[in-house]
Coordinates of C-alpha atoms in Angstrom, one line a residue:
M22 CA -65.3 29.2 -6.5
E23 CA -62.7 31.6 -5.3
S24 CA -59.9 32.5 -7.6
I25 CA -56.3 31.6 -6.7
E26 CA -53.6 34.2 -6.9
P27 CA -51.1 33.4 -9.6
H28 CA -48.1 33.4 -7.3
I29 CA -49.8 31.0 -5.0
A30 CA -50.9 28.8 -7.8
Y31 CA -47.3 28.5 -9.0
A32 CA -46.0 27.4 -5.6
V33 CA -48.9 25.2 -4.6
G34 CA -50.3 22.8 -7.2
A35 CA -54.0 23.6 -7.4
K36 CA -56.4 20.8 -8.4
S37 CA -59.0 23.1 -10.0
H38 CA -58.6 25.6 -12.8
V39 CA -58.0 29.3 -11.9
L40 CA -61.2 31.2 -12.6
P41 CA -60.9 34.5 -14.5
R42 CA -61.6 37.4 -12.2
T43 CA -64.4 39.8 -13.1
H44 CA -64.0 43.5 -13.5
E45 CA -65.7 44.0 -10.2
Q46 CA -63.2 41.7 -8.5
R47 CA -60.2 43.6 -9.9
D48 CA -61.7 46.9 -8.8
T49 CA -62.3 45.7 -5.2
R50 CA -58.6 44.9 -4.7
T51 CA -57.4 47.4 -2.1
A52 CA -54.0 46.2 -0.6
P53 CA -51.0 45.7 -2.9
L54 CA -48.6 42.9 -2.2
P55 CA -45.6 44.0 -0.1
A56 CA -42.6 44.9 -2.2
E57 CA -39.9 42.2 -1.9
D58 CA -36.7 41.4 -3.6
S59 CA -34.1 38.6 -3.3
K60 CA -32.2 40.3 -0.5
S61 CA -35.3 41.0 1.7
L62 CA -36.5 37.4 1.0
A63 CA -33.2 36.1 2.1
S64 CA -33.5 38.0 5.4
R65 CA -37.0 36.7 5.9
W66 CA -35.9 33.1 5.1
L67 CA -32.9 33.4 7.5
E68 CA -35.3 34.5 10.3
H69 CA -37.8 31.7 9.7
S70 CA -35.7 28.9 8.2
Q71 CA -36.3 26.7 11.2
H72 CA -40.1 27.1 11.1
V73 CA -41.8 24.5 9.0
K74 CA -45.1 26.5 8.9
E75 CA -43.3 29.3 7.0
I76 CA -42.2 27.1 4.1
Q77 CA -45.3 27.6 2.0
P78 CA -45.6 31.4 2.2
I79 CA -41.9 32.0 1.7
L80 CA -41.7 29.7 -1.3
A81 CA -44.9 31.3 -2.6
S82 CA -43.2 34.7 -2.5
M83 CA -40.1 33.3 -4.1
A84 CA -42.2 31.9 -6.9
R85 CA -44.0 35.2 -7.4
L86 CA -40.7 37.1 -7.7
K87 CA -39.4 34.5 -10.1
L88 CA -42.5 35.0 -12.3
Q89 CA -41.8 38.7 -12.2
L90 CA -38.1 38.1 -13.1
K91 CA -37.1 39.8 -9.9
F92 CA -35.6 36.8 -8.1
S93 CA -31.9 35.9 -8.2
I94 CA -30.7 32.8 -6.3
N95 CA -27.2 34.1 -6.3
E96 CA -28.2 37.4 -4.6
F97 CA -30.3 35.3 -2.2
V98 CA -27.4 33.1 -1.2
A99 CA -24.9 36.0 -1.0
H100 CA -27.2 37.9 1.3
L101 CA -27.3 35.0 3.7
G102 CA -23.7 35.8 4.7
I103 CA -22.6 32.3 5.3
D104 CA -18.9 33.3 5.0
T105 CA -19.3 35.6 8.0
M106 CA -20.9 33.1 10.3
A107 CA -19.2 30.9 12.9
P108 CA -18.8 27.3 11.6
A109 CA -21.5 25.9 14.0
S110 CA -24.0 28.6 13.0
A111 CA -23.2 28.2 9.3
A112 CA -23.7 24.4 9.6
V113 CA -27.2 25.0 10.9
V114 CA -28.0 27.3 8.0
L115 CA -26.6 24.8 5.5
E116 CA -28.7 22.0 6.9
A117 CA -31.8 24.2 6.7
Y118 CA -31.0 25.2 3.2
A119 CA -30.7 21.5 2.1
F120 CA -34.0 20.8 3.8
W121 CA -35.7 23.7 1.9
S122 CA -34.0 22.8 -1.3
S123 CA -35.7 19.5 -1.6
R124 CA -39.1 21.2 -1.3
A125 CA -38.5 24.3 -3.5
C126 CA -39.2 22.8 -6.9
G127 CA -35.7 23.7 -8.1
M128 CA -35.8 27.3 -6.9
M129 CA -33.1 26.7 -4.3
P130 CA -30.5 24.4 -5.9
L131 CA -27.6 23.3 -3.7
R132 CA -25.2 24.2 -6.4
A133 CA -26.0 27.8 -5.9
M134 CA -24.9 27.5 -2.3
V135 CA -21.8 25.5 -2.9
A136 CA -20.3 27.0 -6.1
P137 CA -19.6 30.6 -4.8
M138 CA -17.8 29.2 -1.8
L139 CA -15.4 27.0 -3.8
S140 CA -13.1 29.8 -4.8
G141 CA -10.6 31.8 -2.7
K142 CA -10.8 32.1 1.0
P143 CA -14.5 31.2 1.4
A144 CA -13.6 27.7 0.4
K145 CA -11.7 27.2 3.6
D146 CA -14.8 28.4 5.5
L147 CA -17.0 26.0 3.6
A148 CA -14.6 23.1 4.6
Q149 CA -15.0 24.1 8.3
H150 CA -18.8 24.4 7.9
L151 CA -19.2 21.0 6.3
H152 CA -17.3 19.3 9.1
Q153 CA -19.9 20.7 11.6
I154 CA -22.8 19.1 9.8
S155 CA -24.0 16.1 11.9
D156 CA -26.8 14.8 9.6
T157 CA -25.4 12.1 7.2
A158 CA -28.0 12.6 4.5
T159 CA -27.4 16.4 4.4
L160 CA -23.6 15.8 4.3
Q161 CA -24.1 13.4 1.3
L162 CA -26.0 16.1 -0.6
Y163 CA -23.3 18.7 -0.2
L164 CA -20.5 16.3 -0.8
D165 CA -22.2 15.2 -4.0
E166 CA -22.3 18.8 -5.2
C167 CA -18.7 19.5 -4.1
V168 CA -17.3 16.4 -5.9
Y169 CA -19.3 17.4 -9.0
H170 CA -17.8 20.9 -8.9
F171 CA -14.2 19.9 -8.7
Y172 CA -14.8 17.0 -11.2
T173 CA -16.0 19.6 -13.7
H174 CA -13.6 22.3 -12.6
P175 CA -10.2 20.7 -12.1
E176 CA -8.8 24.0 -10.8
A177 CA -11.1 23.6 -7.8
K178 CA -9.7 20.2 -6.8
Q179 CA -7.2 21.8 -4.5
W180 CA -10.1 22.9 -2.3
F181 CA -11.0 19.2 -1.8
H182 CA -7.5 18.6 -0.4
T183 CA -8.2 21.3 2.2
L184 CA -11.5 19.6 3.1
V185 CA -9.9 16.1 3.8
D186 CA -6.3 16.9 4.5
V187 CA -6.6 16.2 8.3
D188 CA -8.1 12.9 7.7
R189 CA -5.6 11.9 5.1
S190 CA -2.8 12.7 7.5
L191 CA -4.5 10.6 10.2
M192 CA -4.7 7.6 7.9
A193 CA -1.1 8.1 6.8
A194 CA 0.0 7.8 10.4
F195 CA -2.4 5.1 11.4
T196 CA -1.3 1.9 13.0
P197 CA -3.4 -0.8 14.7
S198 CA -3.3 -0.2 18.4
H199 CA -5.6 0.5 21.4
D200 CA -5.6 4.3 20.8
A201 CA -9.0 5.8 19.9
V202 CA -8.0 7.1 16.5
K203 CA -11.0 8.0 14.2
C204 CA -11.7 9.8 10.9
S205 CA -14.2 12.6 10.6
M206 CA -17.8 11.8 9.7
L207 CA -17.3 13.8 6.5
Y208 CA -14.4 11.7 5.3
Q209 CA -16.1 8.4 6.3
T210 CA -19.3 9.6 4.4
Y211 CA -17.3 10.5 1.3
L212 CA -15.5 7.2 1.1
L213 CA -18.7 5.2 1.6
M214 CA -20.5 7.2 -1.1
T215 CA -18.0 5.9 -3.6
M216 CA -19.4 2.4 -2.9
D217 CA -22.9 3.5 -3.6
S218 CA -24.0 3.1 -7.2
I219 CA -26.7 5.8 -6.7
K220 CA -24.5 8.5 -5.2
M221 CA -22.4 10.6 -7.5
P222 CA -24.1 9.3 -10.7
Y223 CA -22.0 11.6 -12.9
L224 CA -18.9 9.4 -12.2
S225 CA -18.3 6.1 -13.9
L226 CA -17.2 3.1 -11.9
D227 CA -13.6 3.6 -13.1
A228 CA -13.7 7.2 -12.0
K229 CA -14.9 6.2 -8.5
F230 CA -12.2 3.6 -8.3
A231 CA -9.7 6.2 -9.3
L232 CA -10.9 8.5 -6.5
V233 CA -10.5 5.8 -3.9
M234 CA -7.1 4.8 -5.1
D235 CA -6.1 8.5 -4.9
E236 CA -6.9 8.3 -1.2
W237 CA -5.0 5.0 -0.8
D238 CA -2.0 6.5 -2.5
V239 CA -2.1 9.6 -0.3
W240 CA -2.1 7.5 2.8
H241 CA 1.2 6.0 1.6
A242 CA 2.6 9.4 0.7
H243 CA 4.6 9.7 3.9
A244 CA 6.2 6.3 3.5
P245 CA 10.0 6.3 3.6
D246 CA 11.9 6.0 0.4
D247 CA 14.2 3.3 1.7
R248 CA 13.3 -0.4 2.3
I249 CA 10.9 -1.2 5.1
P250 CA 12.6 -3.4 7.8
L251 CA 11.3 -7.0 7.9
D252 CA 10.4 -6.7 11.5
Q253 CA 7.8 -4.1 10.8
W254 CA 5.9 -6.6 8.7
T255 CA 6.2 -9.4 11.2
Q256 CA 5.3 -7.2 14.2
I257 CA 2.2 -5.8 12.6
R258 CA 1.3 -9.3 11.4
A259 CA 1.7 -10.7 15.0
K260 CA -0.5 -7.9 16.4
L261 CA -3.3 -8.5 13.9
V262 CA -3.1 -12.3 14.2
S263 CA -3.4 -12.0 18.0
R264 CA -6.1 -9.4 17.6
D265 CA -4.5 -7.3 20.2
Y266 CA -5.8 -4.0 19.0
T267 CA -9.0 -1.9 18.7
L268 CA -10.3 -0.2 15.6
D269 CA -12.8 2.7 15.3
R270 CA -15.7 2.1 13.0
S271 CA -14.6 5.1 10.9
I272 CA -11.2 3.5 10.2
Q273 CA -13.0 0.2 9.4
A274 CA -15.2 2.1 6.9
A275 CA -12.3 3.8 5.3
L276 CA -10.4 0.5 4.7
Q277 CA -13.6 -1.3 3.6
A278 CA -14.1 1.4 1.0
V279 CA -10.8 0.5 -0.6
A280 CA -11.2 -3.3 -0.3
F281 CA -14.7 -3.0 -2.0
W282 CA -13.1 -2.4 -5.4
F283 CA -11.0 -5.6 -5.6
C284 CA -12.2 -9.0 -6.7
E285 CA -11.1 -10.8 -3.6
F286 CA -13.6 -8.9 -1.5
N287 CA -16.4 -8.1 -4.1
D288 CA -18.0 -10.5 -6.6
H289 CA -18.9 -7.6 -8.9
A290 CA -15.3 -6.2 -9.2
P291 CA -13.4 -7.0 -12.3
Q292 CA -11.6 -10.4 -12.0
D293 CA -8.3 -8.9 -13.1
R294 CA -8.4 -6.3 -10.3
S295 CA -6.8 -8.1 -7.4
F296 CA -5.6 -6.3 -4.2
F297 CA -2.8 -8.8 -3.6
R298 CA -1.6 -8.3 -7.2
H299 CA -2.0 -4.6 -7.0
A300 CA 0.2 -4.4 -3.9
V301 CA 2.9 -6.4 -5.8
D302 CA 2.6 -4.4 -9.0
E303 CA 2.9 -1.0 -7.1
Y304 CA 6.2 -2.1 -5.7
S305 CA 7.7 -3.9 -8.7
Q306 CA 6.5 -1.5 -11.4
H307 CA 6.5 1.9 -9.6
G308 CA 8.8 1.4 -6.7
K309 CA 6.0 2.4 -4.3
I310 CA 6.5 0.9 -0.9
Q311 CA 3.3 -0.2 0.7
Q312 CA 3.0 0.4 4.4
P313 CA 2.6 -2.8 6.5
R314 CA 0.2 -1.2 8.9
L315 CA -2.2 -0.2 6.1
V316 CA -1.9 -3.3 3.9
L317 CA -2.1 -5.9 6.6
T318 CA -4.9 -4.1 8.5
L319 CA -6.9 -3.7 5.3
V320 CA -6.6 -7.5 4.6
S321 CA -7.6 -8.3 8.2
Q322 CA -10.6 -6.0 8.1
A323 CA -11.7 -7.1 4.6
C324 CA -11.5 -10.8 5.6
Q325 CA -13.6 -10.0 8.7
W326 CA -16.1 -8.2 6.5
Q327 CA -16.3 -11.4 4.3
N328 CA -17.0 -13.5 7.4
D329 CA -19.8 -11.1 8.5
T330 CA -21.4 -11.3 5.0
D331 CA -21.1 -15.1 4.6
R332 CA -18.8 -14.8 1.7
T333 CA -15.9 -16.7 3.3
S334 CA -15.4 -19.5 0.9
T335 CA -15.6 -17.3 -2.2
C336 CA -13.1 -14.8 -0.8
L337 CA -10.7 -17.6 0.3
F338 CA -10.8 -19.2 -3.2
Q339 CA -10.0 -15.8 -4.8
I340 CA -7.1 -15.1 -2.5
V341 CA -5.5 -18.5 -2.6
D342 CA -5.8 -18.5 -6.4
Q343 CA -4.1 -15.0 -6.7
V344 CA -1.4 -15.8 -4.2
R345 CA -0.4 -19.1 -5.7
A346 CA 0.0 -17.4 -9.1
L347 CA 2.1 -14.6 -7.5
F348 CA 4.4 -17.0 -5.7
A349 CA 5.1 -18.7 -9.0
E350 CA 6.6 -15.5 -10.3
D351 CA 10.4 -14.9 -10.0
R352 CA 10.0 -11.3 -9.0
V353 CA 8.3 -12.4 -5.8
L354 CA 10.9 -15.0 -4.9
Q355 CA 13.7 -12.6 -5.7
S356 CA 12.4 -9.7 -3.6
T357 CA 12.5 -10.1 0.1
D358 CA 10.0 -7.2 0.5
L359 CA 7.4 -8.8 -1.8
F360 CA 7.9 -12.3 -0.3
V361 CA 7.5 -11.1 3.2
M362 CA 4.5 -8.9 2.3
L363 CA 2.6 -11.7 0.6
L364 CA 3.4 -14.3 3.2
C365 CA 2.2 -12.0 6.0
M366 CA -1.0 -11.1 4.0
M367 CA -1.7 -14.8 3.6
Q368 CA -1.1 -15.6 7.3
I369 CA -3.6 -12.9 8.3
T370 CA -6.1 -14.2 5.8
L371 CA -5.9 -17.8 7.1
R372 CA -6.2 -16.5 10.7
H373 CA -9.7 -15.5 9.7
F374 CA -10.5 -18.5 7.5
S375 CA -8.8 -21.2 9.6
S376 CA -12.1 -23.2 9.7
L377 CA -11.8 -23.8 6.0
L378 CA -8.0 -23.9 5.5
T379 CA -5.2 -23.7 8.1
Y380 CA -1.9 -21.9 7.4
T381 CA -0.1 -25.3 7.9
Q382 CA -2.2 -26.9 5.2
W383 CA -1.8 -24.0 2.8
F384 CA 2.0 -23.7 3.3
E385 CA 2.5 -27.4 2.7
T386 CA 0.3 -27.5 -0.4
T387 CA 1.8 -24.3 -1.9
F388 CA 5.5 -25.0 -1.3
L389 CA 6.2 -28.6 -0.1
D390 CA 3.8 -31.1 -1.7
A391 CA 5.4 -32.4 -4.9
H392 CA 2.0 -32.6 -6.6
T393 CA 0.8 -29.0 -5.9
T394 CA 3.9 -26.9 -5.2
Q395 CA 4.4 -23.6 -7.0
L396 CA 8.2 -24.1 -6.9
Q397 CA 8.9 -25.9 -10.1
T398 CA 12.7 -25.5 -10.4
K399 CA 15.7 -26.0 -8.1
Y400 CA 16.4 -22.3 -8.5
Q401 CA 13.0 -21.4 -7.2
V402 CA 13.3 -23.8 -4.3
R403 CA 16.7 -22.2 -3.3
A404 CA 15.3 -18.7 -3.7
W405 CA 12.3 -19.6 -1.6
L406 CA 14.3 -21.1 1.2
Q407 CA 16.7 -18.2 1.2
Q408 CA 13.8 -15.8 1.8
L409 CA 12.6 -18.0 4.7
R410 CA 16.0 -17.9 6.3
L411 CA 16.2 -14.1 5.9
M412 CA 12.9 -13.9 7.7
L413 CA 13.9 -16.3 10.5
P414 CA 15.4 -13.8 13.0
H415 CA 12.2 -11.7 12.7
E416 CA 9.6 -14.5 12.8
S417 CA 7.1 -15.0 15.6
M418 CA 7.3 -18.3 17.6
D419 CA 4.2 -19.8 16.1
I420 CA 5.4 -19.4 12.5
L421 CA 8.8 -20.8 13.4
Q422 CA 7.1 -23.9 14.9
I423 CA 4.9 -24.4 11.9
H424 CA 7.7 -23.9 9.3
G425 CA 10.0 -26.0 11.5
K426 CA 7.6 -28.8 11.8
L427 CA 6.9 -29.0 8.0
L428 CA 10.5 -28.7 7.0
H429 CA 11.6 -31.2 9.7
D430 CA 9.3 -33.8 8.1
R431 CA 11.3 -33.3 4.9
S432 CA 14.8 -32.7 6.4
T433 CA 16.6 -35.2 4.1
D434 CA 17.6 -32.1 2.2
D435 CA 20.6 -30.4 3.8
A436 CA 19.2 -26.9 3.1
Y437 CA 16.0 -27.9 5.0
Q438 CA 18.1 -29.3 7.9
S439 CA 19.9 -26.0 8.2
Y440 CA 16.7 -24.0 8.5
V441 CA 15.3 -26.5 11.0
S442 CA 18.4 -26.2 13.1
E443 CA 18.3 -22.4 13.2
A444 CA 14.6 -22.4 14.0
R445 CA 15.2 -24.9 16.8
S446 CA 17.9 -22.7 18.3
Q447 CA 15.8 -19.6 18.2
L448 CA 12.8 -21.4 19.8
L449 CA 14.9 -22.9 22.6
K450 CA 16.2 -19.4 23.4
M451 CA 12.7 -18.2 23.8
G452 CA 11.6 -21.2 26.0
M453 CA 9.4 -22.6 23.2
D454 CA 8.9 -26.2 22.2
A455 CA 11.4 -27.2 19.5
N456 CA 10.7 -30.9 19.0
F457 CA 8.6 -30.2 15.8
R458 CA 6.3 -33.1 16.5
Q459 CA 3.2 -30.9 16.0
A460 CA 2.3 -27.6 14.5
P461 CA 0.6 -25.0 16.7
I462 CA -2.5 -23.0 16.0
L463 CA -1.6 -19.8 14.2
G464 CA -1.1 -17.1 16.9
K465 CA -0.7 -19.7 19.7
P466 CA 2.8 -21.0 20.0
I467 CA 3.5 -24.1 22.1
L468 CA 5.6 -23.7 25.3
S469 CA 8.3 -26.2 26.1
A470 CA 7.7 -28.7 28.9
R471 CA 10.6 -27.1 30.8
T472 CA 9.0 -23.7 30.5
L473 CA 5.7 -25.1 31.7
G474 CA 7.5 -26.3 34.8
S475 CA 6.0 -29.8 34.5
D476 CA 6.8 -33.2 33.1
V477 CA 5.7 -35.0 30.0
R478 CA 2.1 -35.1 31.0
S479 CA 1.9 -31.3 31.0
S480 CA 2.8 -31.2 27.3
S481 CA 0.2 -33.9 26.6
S482 CA -2.4 -31.9 28.4
Y483 CA -1.5 -28.8 26.4
L484 CA -2.0 -30.7 23.2
T485 CA -5.5 -31.7 24.3
L486 CA -6.4 -28.2 25.4
A487 CA -4.9 -26.6 22.3
G488 CA -6.8 -28.8 19.9
S489 CA -10.0 -29.5 21.8
S490 CA -13.4 -28.1 20.8
S491 CA -16.8 -29.7 20.8
S492 CA -15.4 -33.2 19.9
S493 CA -12.2 -35.0 19.3
R494 CA -12.9 -35.0 15.5
S495 CA -13.4 -31.3 15.2
S496 CA -10.5 -30.6 17.5
F497 CA -8.1 -32.4 15.3
S498 CA -9.5 -31.0 12.0
S499 CA -9.2 -27.4 13.2
H500 CA -5.7 -27.7 14.5
T501 CA -3.5 -30.6 13.7
S502 CA -4.6 -31.8 10.3
S503 CA -1.8 -32.7 7.9
T504 CA 0.8 -32.2 10.7
V505 CA 0.6 -35.4 12.9
S506 CA 1.4 -38.7 11.2
S507 CA 1.5 -42.3 12.4
S508 CA 5.3 -41.9 12.7
D509 CA 4.6 -39.6 15.7
T510 CA 3.6 -42.6 17.9
G511 CA 5.8 -42.3 21.0
S512 CA 5.8 -38.5 21.0
I513 CA 6.4 -37.0 24.3
Y514 CA 3.1 -35.2 23.8
S515 CA 0.9 -38.2 23.3
T516 CA 1.4 -41.9 22.7
V517 CA -1.7 -41.9 20.4
A518 CA -2.5 -39.3 17.8
P519 CA -5.7 -37.4 18.7
G520 CA -8.8 -39.1 17.2
C521 CA -7.0 -42.4 16.9
D522 CA -7.5 -43.8 20.4
P523 CA -9.4 -47.1 21.3
A524 CA -12.3 -45.2 22.9
T525 CA -12.9 -43.3 19.7
F526 CA -12.7 -46.5 17.6
E527 CA -15.2 -48.3 19.9
R528 CA -17.6 -45.4 19.7
L529 CA -17.3 -45.4 15.9
M530 CA -18.0 -49.1 15.8
Q531 CA -21.2 -48.6 17.9
Q532 CA -22.4 -45.9 15.5
F533 CA -21.6 -48.0 12.4
E534 CA -23.5 -51.0 13.9
A535 CA -26.5 -48.8 14.9
N536 CA -26.9 -47.0 11.6
G537 CA -25.5 -49.5 9.2
T538 CA -23.7 -46.7 7.3
I539 CA -20.3 -45.1 7.5
P540 CA -20.3 -42.5 10.4
V541 CA -20.5 -38.9 9.2
S542 CA -17.4 -37.9 11.1
I543 CA -15.3 -40.5 9.2
T544 CA -16.6 -39.4 5.8
E545 CA -15.9 -35.7 6.7
N546 CA -12.3 -36.5 7.8
A547 CA -11.7 -38.6 4.7
I548 CA -12.7 -35.6 2.5
F549 CA -11.5 -32.6 4.4
Q550 CA -8.5 -34.1 6.3
A551 CA -7.4 -36.5 3.7
K552 CA -3.7 -36.5 4.7
W553 CA -4.4 -37.2 8.4
F554 CA -7.1 -39.7 7.5
K555 CA -4.7 -41.8 5.3
E556 CA -1.5 -41.4 7.3
S557 CA -2.9 -41.5 10.9
F558 CA -6.4 -42.7 11.1
L559 CA -6.4 -45.7 8.8
P560 CA -3.1 -47.1 10.0
A561 CA -4.2 -46.7 13.6
L562 CA -7.6 -48.3 12.9
I563 CA -5.9 -51.3 11.2
A564 CA -3.4 -51.7 14.1
W565 CA -6.2 -51.4 16.7
T566 CA -6.9 -54.6 18.8
P567 CA -10.6 -54.5 19.7
A568 CA -11.7 -55.6 23.1
Q569 CA -14.7 -57.3 21.6
N570 CA -14.7 -59.8 18.8
S571 CA -17.9 -58.2 17.3
H572 CA -15.9 -55.0 16.9
S573 CA -13.3 -56.8 14.9
Q574 CA -16.0 -57.9 12.4
L575 CA -17.5 -54.4 12.3
R576 CA -14.1 -52.9 11.6
H577 CA -13.6 -55.3 8.7
K578 CA -17.0 -54.3 7.3
L579 CA -16.2 -50.6 7.8
I580 CA -12.9 -50.9 5.9
L581 CA -14.6 -52.7 3.1
A582 CA -17.3 -50.0 3.0
L583 CA -14.6 -47.3 2.9
R584 CA -12.7 -49.1 0.1
A585 CA -16.0 -49.3 -1.9
K586 CA -16.2 -45.5 -1.5
K587 CA -12.6 -45.2 -2.7
R588 CA -11.6 -43.8 0.7
V589 CA -8.8 -46.4 1.4
P590 CA -5.7 -46.2 -0.8
L591 CA -4.9 -49.4 -2.6
D592 CA -1.6 -50.1 -0.9
I593 CA -3.1 -49.7 2.6
Y594 CA -6.1 -51.9 1.6
A595 CA -3.7 -54.6 0.2
N596 CA -1.7 -54.7 3.4
Y597 CA -4.8 -54.9 5.4
M598 CA -6.3 -57.8 3.4
K599 CA -3.0 -59.6 3.6
K600 CA -3.0 -59.3 7.4
H601 CA -6.7 -60.1 7.6
N602 CA -6.4 -63.3 5.6
A603 CA -3.3 -64.5 7.3

């Protein structure tokens, strides 16, 4: 068997043992190996760095020089002359070096390439070169080394600011619009690396979170010192609710990288790390004003992310829980800034999760329902109502109609009457419906009959269109739950509440008779639309006069079955039985 030269054996793992050479073999050697050093090898590598076939012989030469203690990676890198190259050419060399580094058995570490360029002027060159790299995997390798360097050498951290300064300025000026604003691939890659548990293993989770929050704080660095006008919050909110904007994927990734670290948007985040609470704390503890365009867009994108990953219900539960606790705190009720911020954040959240909980339902449960309200004292009620009145001139029409409808239903209080009156005046000026007989879908205000240029039937048609979907039951549950009661009979919009008409009742009786069980739609509405079911559906069902006698008997059996399932309140059941036995 032929012997293997020692320098080749080092670079290429041989499966057999190296046989000792005989005296004759040593004597027959005629051609000495060419003399090489680190500089000449660097020139050779630079010439053939794009040729895969040259990897083995060049690495073999490198191994031989290393065995002879004649190889210096620092001299090798310095002789490449990266700092004298144009950014595009340097990026090609950097990509090639990363490719070779993964195959050089530790002889070409990336740190040797990065470290010399992180001091003085070359650092600026390296920043330009890294921005030219188009391969994500290569970019991750270099960013990993750069972050490690400034993490272990705090004095080099200023260089990182140079690397991402343009992107930070872009995010600081960002606002949701149709403009094609985008972050660099490098910045996007860096932020996404913080979400990866494998990348940057030398950083703890808390250290990664600190890096991300550093970026978030820098985005807010150009915020004005004075108070942000209320209309900035409501205008951005209206744009996001209407979804009248476009967002580049790099911006989405940047916002997602921040949201990832908070418990509302990540099951693995600490439960005491809430984004909603963080925004409140930053303002009340440190006086840092959060920018509406960043805060609200982040909430919108994070909620969309939860929808895409089938985590809707968990996210909604977390947000509702956090916001309810915050609205119970006096600091929120006393600060218009915090009140407006939280209310806008919640409106955007429920725009995404309206299939589970509408804004109308949430607002009524959180502030108006005596059994569930967070407003426990008269002082809190007055403070809350005062904040609503301050927001009134800046509110969008859909929010005015929702708030007006809910407060109109409780207008026995003079303070509520005052808000309803002001809201009605503002809506009429804008040509919007101000009768407060129904609440609109968030983002879709209801025009007045006069504005529509039609009579009463136009308004009734709009109600049907606004609430309709695949069936009358789903239409009502997605749009008018807990807003239309039996007292609305005679409304200019409709003489019968949606889902309570004779045709619907007859269809339900047919289903009940055919299956012998309570129709699924009734059970769903009894559970998920309890207020509408008790205040609209049951009274209308009891008052209904069936065209067929058999349907009267079926209705009686249905009501008994519902009562057995505890779906009919005792007072309604007692009144029904009194009427039935009369």
